[in-house]
Coordinates of C-alpha atoms in Angstrom, one line a residue:
X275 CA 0.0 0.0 0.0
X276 CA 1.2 3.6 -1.3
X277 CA 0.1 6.8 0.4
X278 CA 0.9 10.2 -0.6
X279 CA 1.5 13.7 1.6
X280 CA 1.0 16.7 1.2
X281 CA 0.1 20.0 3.1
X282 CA 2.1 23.4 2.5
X283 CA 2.8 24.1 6.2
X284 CA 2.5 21.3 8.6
X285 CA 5.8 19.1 9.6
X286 CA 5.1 15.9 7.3
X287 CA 7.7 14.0 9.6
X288 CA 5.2 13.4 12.5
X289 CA 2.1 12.4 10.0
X290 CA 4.7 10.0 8.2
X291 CA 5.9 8.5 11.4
X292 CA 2.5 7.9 12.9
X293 CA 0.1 6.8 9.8
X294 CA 3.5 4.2 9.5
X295 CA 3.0 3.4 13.1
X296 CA -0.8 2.2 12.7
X297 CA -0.3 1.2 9.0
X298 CA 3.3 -1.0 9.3
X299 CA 2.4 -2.7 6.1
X300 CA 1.9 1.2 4.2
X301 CA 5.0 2.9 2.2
X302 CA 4.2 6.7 3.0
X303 CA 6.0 9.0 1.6
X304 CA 6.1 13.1 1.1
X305 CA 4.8 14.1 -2.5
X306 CA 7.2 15.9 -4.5
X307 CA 6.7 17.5 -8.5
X308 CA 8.9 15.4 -10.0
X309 CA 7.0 12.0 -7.9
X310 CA 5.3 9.8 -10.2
X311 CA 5.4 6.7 -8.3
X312 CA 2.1 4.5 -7.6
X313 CA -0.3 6.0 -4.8
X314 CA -3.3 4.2 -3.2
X315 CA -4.1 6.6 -1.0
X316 CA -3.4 10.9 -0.5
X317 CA -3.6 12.7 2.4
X318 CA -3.4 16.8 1.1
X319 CA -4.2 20.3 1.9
X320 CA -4.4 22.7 -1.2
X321 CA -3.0 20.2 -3.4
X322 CA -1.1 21.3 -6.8
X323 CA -2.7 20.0 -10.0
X324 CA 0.2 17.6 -11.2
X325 CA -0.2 15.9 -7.8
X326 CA -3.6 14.3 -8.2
X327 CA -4.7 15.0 -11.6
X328 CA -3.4 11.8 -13.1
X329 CA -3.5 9.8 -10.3
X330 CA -7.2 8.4 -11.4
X331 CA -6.0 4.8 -9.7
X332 CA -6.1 6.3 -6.2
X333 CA -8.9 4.7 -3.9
X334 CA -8.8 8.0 -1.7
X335 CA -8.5 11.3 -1.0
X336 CA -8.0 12.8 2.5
X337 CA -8.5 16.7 3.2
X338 CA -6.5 17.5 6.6
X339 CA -8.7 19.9 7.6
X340 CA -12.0 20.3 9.6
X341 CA -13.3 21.6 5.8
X342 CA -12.5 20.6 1.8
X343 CA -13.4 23.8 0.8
X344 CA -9.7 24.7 -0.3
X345 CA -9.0 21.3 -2.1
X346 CA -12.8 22.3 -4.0
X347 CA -11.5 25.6 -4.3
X348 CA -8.5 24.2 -6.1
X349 CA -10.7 22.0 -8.1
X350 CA -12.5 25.1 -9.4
X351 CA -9.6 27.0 -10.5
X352 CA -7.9 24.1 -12.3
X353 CA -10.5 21.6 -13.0
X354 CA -9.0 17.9 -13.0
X355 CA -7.2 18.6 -9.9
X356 CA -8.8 15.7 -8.0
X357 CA -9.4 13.1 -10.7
X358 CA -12.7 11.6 -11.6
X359 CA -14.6 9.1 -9.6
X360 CA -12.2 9.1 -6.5
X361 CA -13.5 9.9 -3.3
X362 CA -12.6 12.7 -1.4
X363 CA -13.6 12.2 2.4
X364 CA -13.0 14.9 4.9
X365 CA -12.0 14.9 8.9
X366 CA -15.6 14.6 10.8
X367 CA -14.5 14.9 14.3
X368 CA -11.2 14.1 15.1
X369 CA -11.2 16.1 18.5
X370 CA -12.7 19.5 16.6
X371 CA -16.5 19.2 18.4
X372 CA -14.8 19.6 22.0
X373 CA -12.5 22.6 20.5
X374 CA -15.8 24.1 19.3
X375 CA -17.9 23.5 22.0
X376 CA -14.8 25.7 24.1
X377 CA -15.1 27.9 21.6
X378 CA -18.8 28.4 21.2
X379 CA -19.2 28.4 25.5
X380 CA -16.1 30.9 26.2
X381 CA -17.9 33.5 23.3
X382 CA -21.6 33.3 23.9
X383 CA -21.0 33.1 28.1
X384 CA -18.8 36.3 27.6
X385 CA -22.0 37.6 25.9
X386 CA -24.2 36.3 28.3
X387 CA -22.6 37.6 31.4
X388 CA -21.8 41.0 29.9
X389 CA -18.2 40.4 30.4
X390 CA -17.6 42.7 26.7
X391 CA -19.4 45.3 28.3
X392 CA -17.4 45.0 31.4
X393 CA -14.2 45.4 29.4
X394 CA -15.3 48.2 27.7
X395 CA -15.7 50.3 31.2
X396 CA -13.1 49.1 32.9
X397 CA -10.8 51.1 29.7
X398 CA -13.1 53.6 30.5
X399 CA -12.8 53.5 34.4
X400 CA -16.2 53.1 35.3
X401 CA -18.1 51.1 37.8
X402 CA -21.1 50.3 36.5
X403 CA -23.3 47.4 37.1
X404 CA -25.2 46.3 34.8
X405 CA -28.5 44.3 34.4
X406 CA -27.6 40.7 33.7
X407 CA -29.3 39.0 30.4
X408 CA -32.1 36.7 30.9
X409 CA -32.0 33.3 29.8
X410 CA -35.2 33.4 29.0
X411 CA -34.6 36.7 25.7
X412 CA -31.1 34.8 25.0
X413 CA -32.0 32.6 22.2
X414 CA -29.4 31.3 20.2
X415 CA -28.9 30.2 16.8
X416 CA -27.0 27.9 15.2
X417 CA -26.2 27.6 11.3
X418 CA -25.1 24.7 11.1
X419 CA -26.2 21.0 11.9
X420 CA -23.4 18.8 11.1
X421 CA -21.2 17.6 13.3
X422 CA -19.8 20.3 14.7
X423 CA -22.7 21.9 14.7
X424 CA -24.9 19.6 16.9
X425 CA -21.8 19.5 19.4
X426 CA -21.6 22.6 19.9
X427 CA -26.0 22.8 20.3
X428 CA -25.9 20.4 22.7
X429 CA -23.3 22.0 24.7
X430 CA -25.9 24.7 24.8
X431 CA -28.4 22.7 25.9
X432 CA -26.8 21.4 28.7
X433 CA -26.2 24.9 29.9
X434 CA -30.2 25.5 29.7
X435 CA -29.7 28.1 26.8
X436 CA -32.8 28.3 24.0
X437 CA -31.2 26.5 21.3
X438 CA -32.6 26.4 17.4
X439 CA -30.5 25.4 14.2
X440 CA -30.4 25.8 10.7
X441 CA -29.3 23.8 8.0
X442 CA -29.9 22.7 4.3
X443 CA -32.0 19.6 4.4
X444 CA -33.9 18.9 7.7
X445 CA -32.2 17.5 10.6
X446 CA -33.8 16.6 14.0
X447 CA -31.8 17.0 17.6
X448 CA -33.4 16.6 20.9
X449 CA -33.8 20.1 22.9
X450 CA -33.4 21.7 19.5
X451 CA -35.9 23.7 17.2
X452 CA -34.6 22.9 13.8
X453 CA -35.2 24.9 10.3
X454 CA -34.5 24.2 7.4
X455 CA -34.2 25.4 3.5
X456 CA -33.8 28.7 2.4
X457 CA -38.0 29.5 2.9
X458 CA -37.4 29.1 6.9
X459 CA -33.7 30.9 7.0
X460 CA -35.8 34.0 8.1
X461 CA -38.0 32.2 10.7
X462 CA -35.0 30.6 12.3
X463 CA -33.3 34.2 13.1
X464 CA -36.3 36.1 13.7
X465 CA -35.6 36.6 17.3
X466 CA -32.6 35.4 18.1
X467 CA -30.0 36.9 20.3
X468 CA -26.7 35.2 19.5
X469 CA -26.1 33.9 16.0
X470 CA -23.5 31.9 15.6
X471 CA -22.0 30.5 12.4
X472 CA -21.0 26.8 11.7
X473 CA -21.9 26.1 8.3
X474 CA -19.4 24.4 5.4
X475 CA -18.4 27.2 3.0
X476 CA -20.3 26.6 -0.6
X477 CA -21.3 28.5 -3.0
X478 CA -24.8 28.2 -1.7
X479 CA -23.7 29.5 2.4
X480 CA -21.1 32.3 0.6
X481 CA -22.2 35.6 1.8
X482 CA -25.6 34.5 4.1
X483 CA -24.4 36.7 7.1
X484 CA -25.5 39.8 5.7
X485 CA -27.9 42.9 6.3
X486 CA -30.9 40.8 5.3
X487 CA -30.2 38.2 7.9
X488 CA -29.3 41.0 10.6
X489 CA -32.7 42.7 10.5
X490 CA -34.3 39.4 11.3
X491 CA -31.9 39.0 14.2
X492 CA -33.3 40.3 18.0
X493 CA -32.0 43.8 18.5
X494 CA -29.0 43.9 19.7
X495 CA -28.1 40.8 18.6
X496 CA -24.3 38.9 19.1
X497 CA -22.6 37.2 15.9
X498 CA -19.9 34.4 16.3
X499 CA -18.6 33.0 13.5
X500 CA -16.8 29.9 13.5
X501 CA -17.1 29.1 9.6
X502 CA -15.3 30.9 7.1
X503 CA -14.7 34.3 6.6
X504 CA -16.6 34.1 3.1
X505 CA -19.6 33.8 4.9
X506 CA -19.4 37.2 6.1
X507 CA -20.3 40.8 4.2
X508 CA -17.9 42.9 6.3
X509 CA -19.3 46.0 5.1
X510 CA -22.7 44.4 6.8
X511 CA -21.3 43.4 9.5
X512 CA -20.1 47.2 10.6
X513 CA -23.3 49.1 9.6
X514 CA -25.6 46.9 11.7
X515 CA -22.4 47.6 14.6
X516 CA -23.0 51.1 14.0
X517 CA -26.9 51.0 14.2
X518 CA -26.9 48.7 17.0
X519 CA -28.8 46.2 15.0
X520 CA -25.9 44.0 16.3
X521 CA -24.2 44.6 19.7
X522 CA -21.1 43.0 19.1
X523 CA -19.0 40.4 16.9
X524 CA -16.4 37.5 17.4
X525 CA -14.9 36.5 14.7
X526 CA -12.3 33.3 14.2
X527 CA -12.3 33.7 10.2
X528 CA -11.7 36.0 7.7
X529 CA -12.0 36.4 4.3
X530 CA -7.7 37.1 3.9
X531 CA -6.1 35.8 6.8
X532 CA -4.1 36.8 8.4
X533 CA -5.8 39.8 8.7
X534 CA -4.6 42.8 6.8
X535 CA -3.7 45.2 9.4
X536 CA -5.7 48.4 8.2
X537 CA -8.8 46.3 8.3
X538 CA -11.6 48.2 10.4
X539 CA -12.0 44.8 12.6
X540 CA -8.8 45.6 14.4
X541 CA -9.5 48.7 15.9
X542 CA -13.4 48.4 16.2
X543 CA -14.4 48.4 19.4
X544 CA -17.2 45.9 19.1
X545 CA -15.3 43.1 17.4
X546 CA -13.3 40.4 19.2
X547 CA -10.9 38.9 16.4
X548 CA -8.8 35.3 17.2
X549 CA -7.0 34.2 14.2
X550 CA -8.4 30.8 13.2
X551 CA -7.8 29.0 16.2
X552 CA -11.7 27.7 17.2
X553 CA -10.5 24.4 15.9
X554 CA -7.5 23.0 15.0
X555 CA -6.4 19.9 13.2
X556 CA -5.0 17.3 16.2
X557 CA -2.6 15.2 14.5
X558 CA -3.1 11.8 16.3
X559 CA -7.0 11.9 16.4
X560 CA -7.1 12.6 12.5
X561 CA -4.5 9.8 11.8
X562 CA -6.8 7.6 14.0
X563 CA -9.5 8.5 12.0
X564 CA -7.7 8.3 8.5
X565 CA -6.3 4.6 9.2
X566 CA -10.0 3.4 10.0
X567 CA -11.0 4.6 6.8
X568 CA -8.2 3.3 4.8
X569 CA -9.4 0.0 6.4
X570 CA -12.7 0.4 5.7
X571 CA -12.2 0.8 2.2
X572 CA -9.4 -2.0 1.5
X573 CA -12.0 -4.2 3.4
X574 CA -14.6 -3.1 0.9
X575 CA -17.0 -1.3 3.4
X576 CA -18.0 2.6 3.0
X577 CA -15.6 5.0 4.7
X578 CA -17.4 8.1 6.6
X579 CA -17.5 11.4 6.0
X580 CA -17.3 10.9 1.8
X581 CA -18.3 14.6 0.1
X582 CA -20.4 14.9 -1.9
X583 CA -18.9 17.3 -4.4
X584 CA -22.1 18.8 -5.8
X585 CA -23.1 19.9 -2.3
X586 CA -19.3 20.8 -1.2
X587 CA -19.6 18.9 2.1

């Protein structure tokens, strides 16, 4: 068994060491331009062309990421880049959900407490108490019910919080109020008081935080997102800041990271920037979760989380 690597960053030394270390009877091996050996197996990020294009033999294509939508975005700027009729199956889990869920609680509990607000006076040096939210007018919304997603709802849940979520096709989660489709996007933020974003970045999510979905949004409102920085209209996001439609913003991704630094986000005082750190990739969970799929598939059984290309997730 061959298997290919690639990722224009991350050490490959630790990856080769330890999918050899579960997979003794596996040649893996860094990919190079000039490597044209067999390959049963790839395990990428952004992936050049000549790498995968003619390798139409492979059985399987591994993103090393929480998303594909780099190795699709790659796909659509030199089609052919991940050969016909080879699956492409992306990380599910792998440790992300609980990084999430950290995420998720540490933002909408800074919310929720007022602890933003707090910041904001002590700069100021005033002592002033305020009003604390009720649970009761702190509805949150989730885009998002995948994995990830429903993690990071039912971390929600458990802290008594007003949970709904929104998705594509329907999806059904105890102590969640689920919508669906783009006919119930509207329903599912009318009201809510912290939005935050989960969804896969597709053509069909790129751009959905904007001023339409703000107006829809309880007054006031909080926006996390967790997603991709696509997702967002900046230029939306700071009018409904200014108007108070929204009451504040933390935000993980961008749509040029790192972020350039004249952008408005740095110095507004309503936004909380991290720099796309919600979730990271943990090396020995994904290899876990790689080998049982390479498994899977030499034992002839169907590997999990295949993408559907069409969809992008």
């Amino acid at each position: 068994m061959n298997i290919i690597f690639y990722h224009p960053t991350f050490d490959a030394k630790p990856w080769i060491d330890g999918i050899t270390k579960r997979l003794p009877q596996a040649n893996v091996r860094v990919w190079n331009a000039n490597d044209h050996e067999p390959a049963d197996y790839a395990l990428v990020w952004r992936p050049p062309y000549a790498m995968l294009a003619p390798r139409t033999m492979l059985k399987g294509i591994f993103a090393l990421g929480a998303g594909v939508d780099a190795i699709l975005t790659q796909e659509q700027r030199q089609p052919g880049t991940l050969p016909a009729g080879v699956p492409l199956l992306r990380l599910e889990d792998t440790g992300m959900a609980l990084q999430m869920q950290e995420y998720a609680l540490a933002s909408v509990l800074r919310y929720f407490r007022r602890m933003d607000e707090y910041q904001l006076f002590q700069q100021q040096k005033q002592w002033r108490p305020l009003a604390p939210h009720s649970r009761s007018e702190f509805t949150i919304g989730i885009l998002g019910a995948g994995v990830l997603g429903s993690s990071v709802a039912q971390a929600l849940v458990d802290m008594q919080f007003t949970v709904r979520s929104w998705s594509r096709s329907a999806k059904s989660q105890e102590g969640v109020q689920s919508f669906y489709g783009d006919d119930q996007l509207s329903a599912f933020a009318s009201g809510c008081k912290v939005l935050i974003n989960l969804l896969p970045n597709t053509p069909h999510t790129a751009g959905i935080l904007n001023h339409q979905l703000f107006t829809n949004l309880s007054h006031n409102a909080y926006l996390i997102n967790l997603g991709r920085g696509g997702h967002l209209v900046e230029g939306d996001l700071l009018r409904a800041l200014d108007s108070g439609q929204l009451a504040a913003a933390t935000l993980d991704v961008f749509v040029e990271e790192p972020l350039p630094g004249m952008h408005p986000f740095w110095s507004h005082p309503r936004v909380s920037i991290t720099p796309h750190v919600a979730a990271d990739t943990l090396p020995e969970e994904a290899m876990d979760s790689i080998v049982s799929n390479i498994l899977a598939i030499e034992a002839g059984r169907e590997p999990k989380g295949r993408v559907d290309l069409g969809r992008g997730y």
